[in-house]
């Protein structure tokens, strides 16, 4: 994959996001931080696993820093370096994994079912699956994600206005934070719903 230019990011995204996060994105970031804090009880007892954090441009350092440990998983090595730099304080244990979460989702399902409390945060990613995968590979990922969502007791997904349905265009300053659901949808349902 071309990490400098790809459908879900690349160097252009990092430059734009770095520039926009304190300006145009600020209302979204504040509202998202408030909603995420309301969704997670006692974060200090859990590991936060962020899938696709990029540089963490949408995430509030106080929210991320409230967890016992943070694991950031992204396919973009530059994104992980930026993430580690941005979240170096507060000094919590931060582990970065440069990998395709969807290629290793079986391992993550096993980890999610373990004894350690893990909160999975899909950071503006599930709505991008259609841009990243196609055909039989996409169908296989959808099947594996369905199993993952059944095994992960705590997960949250948020999306920006570009990867959500039309309803958010009417109020682009309010993020949509969804999950956990009573019935765990598969990723196709998630992508279509958002």
Short mmCIF file of C-alpha atoms in Angstrom, two decimals:
data_model
loop_
_atom_site.label_atom_id
_atom_site.label_comp_id
_atom_site.label_asym_id
_atom_site.label_seq_id
_atom_site.Cartn_x
_atom_site.Cartn_y
_atom_site.Cartn_z
CA UNK A 1 0.00 0.00 0.00
CA UNK A 2 1.10 3.51 -0.71
CA UNK A 3 1.21 5.14 2.72
CA UNK A 4 2.05 8.55 1.31
CA UNK A 5 -1.17 8.62 -0.72
CA UNK A 6 -4.09 6.27 -0.13
CA UNK A 7 -7.88 6.51 -0.03
CA UNK A 8 -8.04 6.82 3.76
CA UNK A 9 -5.16 9.17 4.48
CA UNK A 10 -1.48 9.59 3.80
CA UNK A 11 0.89 12.53 4.24
CA UNK A 12 -1.67 15.00 2.89
CA UNK A 13 -4.13 13.95 5.55
CA UNK A 14 -1.55 14.38 8.33
CA UNK A 15 -0.74 17.90 7.18
CA UNK A 16 -4.40 18.90 6.87
CA UNK A 17 -5.35 17.27 10.17
CA UNK A 18 -2.49 18.89 12.04
CA UNK A 19 -3.56 22.26 10.70
CA UNK A 20 -7.32 21.74 11.26
CA UNK A 21 -7.49 20.05 14.65
CA UNK A 22 -7.38 23.27 16.69
CA UNK A 23 -9.47 25.30 14.25
CA UNK A 24 -12.20 23.82 12.08
CA UNK A 25 -12.23 20.49 13.96
CA UNK A 26 -12.25 21.99 17.47
CA UNK A 27 -16.04 21.84 18.03
CA UNK A 28 -16.13 18.23 16.81
CA UNK A 29 -13.20 17.29 19.03
CA UNK A 30 -14.78 18.87 22.13
CA UNK A 31 -18.15 17.19 21.55
CA UNK A 32 -16.47 13.86 20.81
CA UNK A 33 -14.38 14.07 24.01
CA UNK A 34 -17.49 14.71 26.06
CA UNK A 35 -19.37 11.80 24.52
CA UNK A 36 -16.45 9.38 24.83
CA UNK A 37 -15.95 10.23 28.51
CA UNK A 38 -19.65 9.57 29.11
CA UNK A 39 -19.38 6.13 27.45
CA UNK A 40 -16.52 4.65 29.49
CA UNK A 41 -16.84 4.02 33.22
CA UNK A 42 -13.63 3.75 35.25
CA UNK A 43 -11.11 4.07 32.39
CA UNK A 44 -8.22 3.75 34.84
CA UNK A 45 -8.97 0.03 35.18
CA UNK A 46 -8.85 -0.64 31.42
CA UNK A 47 -6.58 -0.77 28.42
CA UNK A 48 -7.73 1.46 25.56
CA UNK A 49 -7.13 -0.18 22.19
CA UNK A 50 -7.46 2.43 19.46
CA UNK A 51 -7.90 0.98 16.00
CA UNK A 52 -6.86 3.41 13.29
CA UNK A 53 -5.98 6.40 15.46
CA UNK A 54 -3.90 8.03 12.75
CA UNK A 55 -2.12 10.81 14.64
CA UNK A 56 -4.95 11.00 17.18
CA UNK A 57 -6.06 14.34 15.79
CA UNK A 58 -9.70 13.88 16.88
CA UNK A 59 -8.89 12.50 20.33
CA UNK A 60 -8.69 14.40 23.59
CA UNK A 61 -5.41 13.78 25.46
CA UNK A 62 -7.25 13.81 28.81
CA UNK A 63 -9.57 11.01 27.64
CA UNK A 64 -6.72 8.90 26.25
CA UNK A 65 -4.55 9.61 29.30
CA UNK A 66 -7.22 8.37 31.68
CA UNK A 67 -6.64 4.72 30.75
CA UNK A 68 -4.22 2.38 32.50
CA UNK A 69 -2.59 1.53 29.18
CA UNK A 70 -3.08 2.54 25.54
CA UNK A 71 -2.52 0.34 22.48
CA UNK A 72 -2.62 2.18 19.15
CA UNK A 73 -2.97 0.03 16.02
CA UNK A 74 -2.53 1.60 12.58
CA UNK A 75 -1.12 0.56 9.21
CA UNK A 76 0.62 3.90 8.82
CA UNK A 77 4.01 4.04 10.60
CA UNK A 78 4.09 7.84 10.32
CA UNK A 79 0.68 8.05 11.99
CA UNK A 80 1.92 5.99 14.91
CA UNK A 81 4.98 8.21 15.37
CA UNK A 82 2.75 11.27 15.37
CA UNK A 83 0.34 9.59 17.80
CA UNK A 84 3.15 8.67 20.20
CA UNK A 85 4.49 12.24 20.04
CA UNK A 86 1.08 13.87 20.59
CA UNK A 87 0.19 11.59 23.53
CA UNK A 88 3.56 11.48 25.28
CA UNK A 89 1.87 13.27 28.22
CA UNK A 90 0.26 12.23 30.43
CA UNK A 91 2.85 9.53 30.83
CA UNK A 92 0.81 6.36 30.50
CA UNK A 93 2.07 3.17 28.95
CA UNK A 94 1.62 3.52 25.19
CA UNK A 95 2.18 0.60 22.87
CA UNK A 96 2.04 1.14 19.12
CA UNK A 97 1.48 -1.67 16.63
CA UNK A 98 2.08 -1.06 12.96
CA UNK A 99 -0.29 -3.65 11.53
CA UNK A 100 -3.52 -4.10 9.65
CA UNK A 101 -6.06 -4.75 12.41
CA UNK A 102 -8.39 -6.41 9.93
CA UNK A 103 -5.73 -8.90 8.83
CA UNK A 104 -5.13 -9.86 12.48
CA UNK A 105 -8.69 -9.54 13.78
CA UNK A 106 -8.79 -13.19 14.92
CA UNK A 107 -5.94 -12.52 17.36
CA UNK A 108 -7.69 -9.41 18.61
CA UNK A 109 -10.93 -11.34 19.17
CA UNK A 110 -8.94 -13.74 21.35
CA UNK A 111 -7.36 -10.82 23.27
CA UNK A 112 -10.76 -9.15 23.69
CA UNK A 113 -12.17 -12.29 25.29
CA UNK A 114 -9.29 -12.45 27.79
CA UNK A 115 -9.28 -11.44 31.45
CA UNK A 116 -7.78 -7.99 30.96
CA UNK A 117 -10.44 -5.28 30.54
CA UNK A 118 -10.08 -3.74 27.10
CA UNK A 119 -12.07 -0.93 25.55
CA UNK A 120 -11.82 -0.92 21.75
CA UNK A 121 -12.17 2.45 20.04
CA UNK A 122 -12.56 2.40 16.26
CA UNK A 123 -11.33 5.86 15.37
CA UNK A 124 -13.12 7.01 12.24
CA UNK A 125 -12.28 3.75 10.51
CA UNK A 126 -15.24 1.40 10.03
CA UNK A 127 -16.85 3.76 7.55
CA UNK A 128 -13.71 3.60 5.41
CA UNK A 129 -13.66 -0.17 4.92
CA UNK A 130 -15.34 0.11 1.54
CA UNK A 131 -12.44 2.29 0.33
CA UNK A 132 -9.76 -0.09 1.60
CA UNK A 133 -11.01 -3.60 0.82
CA UNK A 134 -13.09 -5.21 -1.90
CA UNK A 135 -14.46 -8.54 -3.07
CA UNK A 136 -13.78 -11.74 -1.19
CA UNK A 137 -11.25 -10.09 1.13
CA UNK A 138 -13.91 -7.61 2.22
CA UNK A 139 -16.42 -10.45 2.78
CA UNK A 140 -13.85 -12.33 4.88
CA UNK A 141 -13.11 -9.20 6.94
CA UNK A 142 -16.85 -8.69 7.50
CA UNK A 143 -17.21 -12.26 8.80
CA UNK A 144 -14.23 -11.88 11.12
CA UNK A 145 -15.43 -8.51 12.39
CA UNK A 146 -18.81 -9.98 13.19
CA UNK A 147 -17.08 -12.57 15.40
CA UNK A 148 -14.89 -9.87 16.94
CA UNK A 149 -17.88 -7.70 17.89
CA UNK A 150 -19.48 -10.70 19.55
CA UNK A 151 -16.36 -11.31 21.66
CA UNK A 152 -15.46 -7.71 22.53
CA UNK A 153 -17.50 -6.68 25.55
CA UNK A 154 -16.65 -2.97 25.24
CA UNK A 155 -16.25 -1.19 21.95
CA UNK A 156 -17.05 2.22 20.56
CA UNK A 157 -16.88 3.62 17.05
CA UNK A 158 -17.02 7.21 15.92
CA UNK A 159 -17.04 8.72 12.48
CA UNK A 160 -16.52 12.12 10.97
CA UNK A 161 -19.02 13.69 8.60
CA UNK A 162 -17.37 12.17 5.53
CA UNK A 163 -17.94 8.58 6.61
CA UNK A 164 -21.41 8.92 8.05
CA UNK A 165 -24.88 9.00 6.60
CA UNK A 166 -26.54 12.15 5.33
CA UNK A 167 -28.16 13.00 8.67
CA UNK A 168 -24.85 14.22 10.12
CA UNK A 169 -24.42 16.67 7.24
CA UNK A 170 -27.32 18.62 8.76
CA UNK A 171 -25.33 19.08 11.99
CA UNK A 172 -21.62 18.59 11.19
CA UNK A 173 -20.44 19.90 14.57
CA UNK A 174 -22.00 17.00 16.50
CA UNK A 175 -20.18 13.67 16.32
CA UNK A 176 -21.97 10.35 16.22
CA UNK A 177 -20.72 7.93 18.84
CA UNK A 178 -22.31 4.52 18.64
CA UNK A 179 -21.97 1.25 20.51
CA UNK A 180 -22.19 -0.99 22.24
CA UNK A 181 -25.32 -2.26 20.58
CA UNK A 182 -27.90 -4.69 21.93
CA UNK A 183 -27.40 -6.69 18.74
CA UNK A 184 -23.88 -6.44 17.34
CA UNK A 185 -24.07 -5.42 13.67
CA UNK A 186 -21.52 -6.62 11.15
CA UNK A 187 -19.21 -4.13 9.46
CA UNK A 188 -21.35 -3.88 6.32
CA UNK A 189 -24.29 -2.76 8.46
CA UNK A 190 -22.03 -0.37 10.36
CA UNK A 191 -20.65 1.19 7.20
CA UNK A 192 -24.11 1.59 5.67
CA UNK A 193 -25.63 2.96 8.87
CA UNK A 194 -22.93 5.60 9.29
#
